[in-house]
PDB file of C-alpha atoms in Angstrom:
ATOM      1  CA  UNK A   1     102.094-278.339-134.044  1.00 81.00           C
ATOM      2  CA  UNK A   2      99.146-276.710-133.326  1.00 88.00           C
ATOM      3  CA  UNK A   3     100.112-277.286-129.801  1.00 93.00           C
ATOM      4  CA  UNK A   4     103.712-275.953-130.368  1.00 92.00           C
ATOM      5  CA  UNK A   5     101.653-272.821-130.974  1.00 91.00           C
ATOM      6  CA  UNK A   6     100.204-272.604-128.783  1.00 92.00           C
ATOM      7  CA  UNK A   7     102.457-273.245-125.817  1.00 94.00           C
ATOM      8  CA  UNK A   8     104.308-270.536-127.657  1.00 92.00           C
ATOM      9  CA  UNK A   9     101.850-268.176-128.107  1.00 92.00           C
ATOM     10  CA  UNK A  10     101.139-268.577-124.803  1.00 93.00           C
ATOM     11  CA  UNK A  11     104.242-267.382-122.933  1.00 94.00           C
ATOM     12  CA  UNK A  12     105.635-264.528-125.154  1.00 93.00           C
ATOM     13  CA  UNK A  13     102.879-263.259-127.836  1.00 91.00           C
ATOM     14  CA  UNK A  14     100.179-263.344-125.594  1.00 91.00           C
ATOM     15  CA  UNK A  15     101.357-263.158-122.434  1.00 92.00           C
ATOM     16  CA  UNK A  16      98.435-262.742-120.026  1.00 93.00           C
ATOM     17  CA  UNK A  17     100.173-260.813-117.425  1.00 92.00           C
ATOM     18  CA  UNK A  18     101.796-257.866-119.859  1.00 91.00           C
ATOM     19  CA  UNK A  19      99.242-258.262-123.090  1.00 90.00           C
ATOM     20  CA  UNK A  20      96.353-259.076-121.534  1.00 89.00           C
ATOM     21  CA  UNK A  21      96.959-257.591-118.309  1.00 87.00           C
ATOM     22  CA  UNK A  22      94.925-260.720-116.375  1.00 89.00           C
ATOM     23  CA  UNK A  23      96.559-261.423-112.668  1.00 85.00           C
ATOM     24  CA  UNK A  24      97.912-257.745-112.595  1.00 85.00           C
ATOM     25  CA  UNK A  25      97.086-257.356-108.600  1.00 80.00           C
ATOM     26  CA  UNK A  26      99.319-260.830-107.559  1.00 79.00           C
ATOM     27  CA  UNK A  27     101.861-259.101-110.755  1.00 82.00           C
ATOM     28  CA  UNK A  28     102.525-255.543-109.020  1.00 82.00           C
ATOM     29  CA  UNK A  29     101.309-257.012-105.424  1.00 78.00           C
ATOM     30  CA  UNK A  30     104.191-260.478-104.647  1.00 73.00           C
ATOM     31  CA  UNK A  31     106.732-259.590-106.932  1.00 73.00           C
ATOM     32  CA  UNK A  32     109.092-257.846-104.469  1.00 79.00           C
ATOM     33  CA  UNK A  33     111.084-260.964-104.257  1.00 83.00           C
ATOM     34  CA  UNK A  34     112.063-264.122-106.609  1.00 88.00           C
ATOM     35  CA  UNK A  35     110.963-266.810-103.862  1.00 83.00           C
ATOM     36  CA  UNK A  36     107.902-266.041-103.685  1.00 79.00           C
ATOM     37  CA  UNK A  37     106.889-265.233-107.146  1.00 84.00           C
ATOM     38  CA  UNK A  38     108.234-268.257-107.705  1.00 86.00           C
ATOM     39  CA  UNK A  39     105.571-270.300-104.508  1.00 81.00           C
ATOM     40  CA  UNK A  40     103.218-268.235-106.493  1.00 82.00           C
ATOM     41  CA  UNK A  41     103.782-269.234-109.866  1.00 87.00           C
ATOM     42  CA  UNK A  42     103.823-273.401-108.568  1.00 85.00           C
ATOM     43  CA  UNK A  43     100.565-272.456-106.962  1.00 82.00           C
ATOM     44  CA  UNK A  44      98.820-271.263-109.547  1.00 87.00           C
ATOM     45  CA  UNK A  45     100.252-273.936-112.467  1.00 90.00           C
ATOM     46  CA  UNK A  46      98.511-276.656-110.842  1.00 87.00           C
ATOM     47  CA  UNK A  47      95.365-274.193-109.956  1.00 89.00           C
ATOM     48  CA  UNK A  48      94.597-272.629-113.166  1.00 92.00           C
ATOM     49  CA  UNK A  49      95.500-276.531-114.986  1.00 94.00           C
ATOM     50  CA  UNK A  50      93.253-278.550-112.445  1.00 93.00           C
ATOM     51  CA  UNK A  51      90.487-275.309-113.364  1.00 94.00           C
ATOM     52  CA  UNK A  52      90.577-275.347-117.106  1.00 96.00           C
ATOM     53  CA  UNK A  53      89.191-278.685-116.155  1.00 96.00           C
ATOM     54  CA  UNK A  54      87.241-278.595-114.082  1.00 96.00           C
ATOM     55  CA  UNK A  55      84.889-276.135-115.368  1.00 96.00           C
ATOM     56  CA  UNK A  56      85.353-277.117-119.952  1.00 97.00           C
ATOM     57  CA  UNK A  57      83.710-280.668-118.173  1.00 97.00           C
ATOM     58  CA  UNK A  58      81.197-278.326-116.019  1.00 97.00           C
ATOM     59  CA  UNK A  59      80.578-275.586-118.745  1.00 97.00           C
ATOM     60  CA  UNK A  60      80.380-278.680-121.526  1.00 96.00           C
ATOM     61  CA  UNK A  61      78.452-281.721-119.690  1.00 96.00           C
ATOM     62  CA  UNK A  62      76.060-278.962-117.366  1.00 96.00           C
ATOM     63  CA  UNK A  63      75.914-276.551-118.509  1.00 96.00           C
ATOM     64  CA  UNK A  64      74.896-276.395-122.148  1.00 96.00           C
ATOM     65  CA  UNK A  65      74.215-279.251-120.930  1.00 95.00           C
ATOM     66  CA  UNK A  66      71.098-278.028-119.514  1.00 95.00           C
ATOM     67  CA  UNK A  67      70.636-275.265-121.339  1.00 94.00           C
ATOM     68  CA  UNK A  68      72.424-272.906-117.916  1.00 95.00           C
ATOM     69  CA  UNK A  69      75.492-271.326-119.616  1.00 93.00           C
ATOM     70  CA  UNK A  70      74.440-267.570-119.026  1.00 94.00           C
ATOM     71  CA  UNK A  71      75.715-269.514-115.954  1.00 95.00           C
ATOM     72  CA  UNK A  72      78.699-268.952-116.579  1.00 95.00           C
ATOM     73  CA  UNK A  73      80.867-266.710-114.391  1.00 94.00           C
ATOM     74  CA  UNK A  74      78.660-267.092-111.192  1.00 95.00           C
ATOM     75  CA  UNK A  75      79.754-271.347-111.525  1.00 95.00           C
ATOM     76  CA  UNK A  76      82.921-270.910-112.747  1.00 95.00           C
ATOM     77  CA  UNK A  77      83.814-268.711-110.510  1.00 93.00           C
ATOM     78  CA  UNK A  78      82.296-270.992-107.160  1.00 93.00           C
ATOM     79  CA  UNK A  79      84.125-273.579-108.602  1.00 92.00           C
ATOM     80  CA  UNK A  80      87.742-272.019-108.856  1.00 92.00           C
ATOM     81  CA  UNK A  81      87.324-271.529-104.469  1.00 91.00           C
ATOM     82  CA  UNK A  82      85.711-274.598-104.002  1.00 90.00           C
ATOM     83  CA  UNK A  83      89.085-276.187-106.266  1.00 87.00           C
ATOM     84  CA  UNK A  84      90.533-274.153-103.783  1.00 87.00           C
ATOM     85  CA  UNK A  85      89.546-274.713-100.749  1.00 88.00           C
ATOM     86  CA  UNK A  86      90.117-278.673-101.772  1.00 85.00           C
ATOM     87  CA  UNK A  87      93.724-278.284-102.793  1.00 81.00           C
ATOM     88  CA  UNK A  88      94.458-276.496 -99.289  1.00 84.00           C
ATOM     89  CA  UNK A  89      92.418-278.522 -97.234  1.00 87.00           C
ATOM     90  CA  UNK A  90      94.348-281.673-100.219  1.00 84.00           C
ATOM     91  CA  UNK A  91      97.743-280.905 -99.218  1.00 78.00           C
ATOM     92  CA  UNK A  92      97.762-279.537 -95.914  1.00 85.00           C
ATOM     93  CA  UNK A  93      96.206-283.032 -94.587  1.00 88.00           C
ATOM     94  CA  UNK A  94      99.014-285.495 -98.214  1.00 83.00           C
ATOM     95  CA  UNK A  95     101.455-283.233 -97.970  1.00 77.00           C
ATOM     96  CA  UNK A  96     102.236-280.539 -95.219  1.00 82.00           C
ATOM     97  CA  UNK A  97     105.541-279.574 -96.236  1.00 78.00           C
ATOM     98  CA  UNK A  98     104.177-278.522 -99.372  1.00 73.00           C
ATOM     99  CA  UNK A  99     101.193-277.044 -98.299  1.00 77.00           C
ATOM    100  CA  UNK A 100     103.564-275.106 -96.069  1.00 79.00           C
ATOM    101  CA  UNK A 101     105.935-273.924 -99.013  1.00 70.00           C
ATOM    102  CA  UNK A 102     102.608-271.873-100.748  1.00 70.00           C
ATOM    103  CA  UNK A 103     101.077-271.442 -97.538  1.00 71.00           C
ATOM    104  CA  UNK A 104      99.513-267.721 -97.941  1.00 72.00           C
ATOM    105  CA  UNK A 105      99.595-268.527-101.537  1.00 71.00           C
ATOM    106  CA  UNK A 106      96.871-270.372-102.178  1.00 74.00           C
ATOM    107  CA  UNK A 107      93.539-268.214-100.779  1.00 77.00           C
ATOM    108  CA  UNK A 108      95.214-265.197-102.975  1.00 77.00           C
ATOM    109  CA  UNK A 109      94.821-267.722-105.998  1.00 80.00           C
ATOM    110  CA  UNK A 110      91.136-267.695-104.963  1.00 76.00           C
ATOM    111  CA  UNK A 111      91.034-263.975-106.227  1.00 75.00           C
ATOM    112  CA  UNK A 112      93.403-263.686-108.898  1.00 80.00           C
ATOM    113  CA  UNK A 113      91.487-262.641-111.725  1.00 87.00           C
ATOM    114  CA  UNK A 114      94.725-264.826-114.604  1.00 91.00           C
ATOM    115  CA  UNK A 115      92.146-268.417-113.721  1.00 93.00           C
ATOM    116  CA  UNK A 116      89.144-266.917-114.079  1.00 93.00           C
ATOM    117  CA  UNK A 117      89.926-265.565-117.629  1.00 94.00           C
ATOM    118  CA  UNK A 118      91.232-268.377-118.901  1.00 95.00           C
ATOM    119  CA  UNK A 119      88.713-271.124-118.134  1.00 95.00           C
ATOM    120  CA  UNK A 120      86.493-268.397-120.349  1.00 96.00           C
ATOM    121  CA  UNK A 121      88.938-268.010-122.963  1.00 95.00           C
ATOM    122  CA  UNK A 122      89.446-272.155-123.465  1.00 97.00           C
ATOM    123  CA  UNK A 123      85.319-272.197-124.256  1.00 96.00           C
ATOM    124  CA  UNK A 124      85.415-268.541-125.676  1.00 96.00           C
ATOM    125  CA  UNK A 125      87.751-269.696-128.264  1.00 95.00           C
ATOM    126  CA  UNK A 126      86.215-272.999-128.339  1.00 95.00           C
ATOM    127  CA  UNK A 127      89.150-275.326-127.236  1.00 96.00           C
ATOM    128  CA  UNK A 128      88.497-278.892-127.103  1.00 96.00           C
ATOM    129  CA  UNK A 129      89.815-280.383-123.826  1.00 96.00           C
ATOM    130  CA  UNK A 130      93.300-281.064-124.492  1.00 96.00           C
ATOM    131  CA  UNK A 131      94.252-278.201-126.206  1.00 96.00           C
ATOM    132  CA  UNK A 132      91.810-275.866-123.594  1.00 97.00           C
ATOM    133  CA  UNK A 133      94.484-277.725-121.125  1.00 97.00           C
ATOM    134  CA  UNK A 134      97.665-277.093-122.569  1.00 97.00           C
ATOM    135  CA  UNK A 135      96.786-273.224-123.323  1.00 97.00           C
ATOM    136  CA  UNK A 136      96.027-273.251-119.554  1.00 97.00           C
ATOM    137  CA  UNK A 137      99.490-274.755-118.631  1.00 97.00           C
ATOM    138  CA  UNK A 138     101.588-272.636-121.118  1.00 97.00           C
ATOM    139  CA  UNK A 139      99.322-268.965-119.961  1.00 96.00           C
ATOM    140  CA  UNK A 140     100.176-270.145-116.427  1.00 95.00           C
ATOM    141  CA  UNK A 141     103.827-270.312-117.453  1.00 96.00           C
ATOM    142  CA  UNK A 142     103.479-267.227-118.942  1.00 96.00           C
ATOM    143  CA  UNK A 143     101.991-265.529-116.457  1.00 94.00           C
ATOM    144  CA  UNK A 144     105.096-267.500-113.702  1.00 94.00           C
ATOM    145  CA  UNK A 145     108.014-266.137-116.289  1.00 95.00           C
ATOM    146  CA  UNK A 146     106.372-262.394-116.630  1.00 94.00           C
ATOM    147  CA  UNK A 147     105.685-262.197-112.417  1.00 93.00           C
ATOM    148  CA  UNK A 148     109.604-263.983-111.606  1.00 94.00           C
ATOM    149  CA  UNK A 149     111.610-261.727-114.395  1.00 95.00           C
ATOM    150  CA  UNK A 150     109.759-258.366-112.640  1.00 94.00           C
ATOM    151  CA  UNK A 151     110.511-259.931-109.107  1.00 92.00           C
ATOM    152  CA  UNK A 152     113.632-260.060-110.263  1.00 94.00           C
ATOM    153  CA  UNK A 153     113.841-256.403-111.738  1.00 93.00           C
ATOM    154  CA  UNK A 154     112.745-255.213-108.217  1.00 91.00           C
ATOM    155  CA  UNK A 155     114.642-256.657-106.234  1.00 92.00           C
ATOM    156  CA  UNK A 156     117.461-255.286-108.367  1.00 92.00           C
ATOM    157  CA  UNK A 157     115.412-252.182-108.772  1.00 90.00           C
ATOM    158  CA  UNK A 158     115.898-252.296-104.622  1.00 87.00           C
ATOM    159  CA  UNK A 159     119.668-252.589-104.354  1.00 90.00           C
ATOM    160  CA  UNK A 160     119.531-248.847-106.576  1.00 90.00           C
ATOM    161  CA  UNK A 161     119.019-245.581-105.494  1.00 90.00           C
ATOM    162  CA  UNK A 162     116.046-243.537-106.813  1.00 90.00           C
ATOM    163  CA  UNK A 163     114.419-240.733-106.915  1.00 91.00           C
ATOM    164  CA  UNK A 164     112.158-240.929-103.828  1.00 91.00           C
ATOM    165  CA  UNK A 165     109.315-239.468-106.590  1.00 90.00           C
ATOM    166  CA  UNK A 166     109.899-243.251-107.989  1.00 90.00           C
ATOM    167  CA  UNK A 167     109.549-245.194-105.602  1.00 87.00           C
ATOM    168  CA  UNK A 168     107.424-248.189-104.281  1.00 86.00           C
ATOM    169  CA  UNK A 169     104.417-248.097-107.130  1.00 86.00           C
ATOM    170  CA  UNK A 170     105.152-245.603-109.553  1.00 91.00           C
ATOM    171  CA  UNK A 171     108.983-247.262-110.628  1.00 91.00           C
ATOM    172  CA  UNK A 172     107.185-250.519-110.732  1.00 89.00           C
ATOM    173  CA  UNK A 173     104.957-249.625-112.904  1.00 91.00           C
ATOM    174  CA  UNK A 174     106.875-248.251-115.353  1.00 92.00           C
ATOM    175  CA  UNK A 175     109.269-250.994-115.391  1.00 92.00           C
ATOM    176  CA  UNK A 176     105.952-252.999-116.358  1.00 92.00           C
ATOM    177  CA  UNK A 177     105.569-250.936-119.525  1.00 93.00           C
ATOM    178  CA  UNK A 178     109.058-251.466-119.835  1.00 94.00           C
ATOM    179  CA  UNK A 179     108.625-255.444-119.454  1.00 93.00           C
ATOM    180  CA  UNK A 180     105.478-255.372-121.594  1.00 93.00           C
ATOM    181  CA  UNK A 181     107.195-254.059-124.057  1.00 93.00           C
ATOM    182  CA  UNK A 182     110.518-256.126-124.225  1.00 92.00           C
ATOM    183  CA  UNK A 183     107.306-259.420-124.928  1.00 91.00           C
ATOM    184  CA  UNK A 184     105.662-257.022-127.898  1.00 90.00           C
ATOM    185  CA  UNK A 185     109.810-257.784-129.321  1.00 87.00           C
ATOM    186  CA  UNK A 186     107.862-261.963-129.400  1.00 87.00           C
ATOM    187  CA  UNK A 187     104.317-260.610-131.334  1.00 85.00           C
ATOM    188  CA  UNK A 188     106.218-261.538-134.901  1.00 79.00           C
ATOM    189  CA  UNK A 189     108.181-265.726-133.575  1.00 75.00           C
ATOM    190  CA  UNK A 190     103.637-266.690-133.893  1.00 72.00           C
ATOM    191  CA  UNK A 191     101.040-266.015-135.951  1.00 66.00           C
ATOM    192  CA  UNK A 192      98.612-266.265-134.158  1.00 58.00           C
TER     193      UNK A 192
END
């Protein structure tokens, strides 16, 4: 039951983009087409889940064991960057079609603060490995859901006549705010 609550909470109630404001750059930058939003969502889900496992193990068995917890942030950044590079190299060799599908999204994930934020939150919330992976996967699904919905809304807005002063970033920010308010409606569903 705990995992179901974490899953629902991370996707809807405490959405990483709309509630905690992490991952805003790709949320605003990659959300002009649903196709690119889905590609970014898949890449973030994969990297976020793997990065959480690796950073958790490094935190517990290296940083905490040797009293180096103060190096957490820089270590996690280096691990995430290295992990993204390894995933990129492996995908290029093993599955060129998947590598082409993800394309530019893999390098962009290195700078996504959502990945680092979730890795740190798993440690701060004192989750065990399985709970941390469920939380990371759920958070990635929530990120993807918000990104895909926002991309769909932006595609629809490109078809309507928006006043000149509101085109582009202003209407995107207003839409993101309205989407965040819509997700706030889920706050009574799960007691966190």
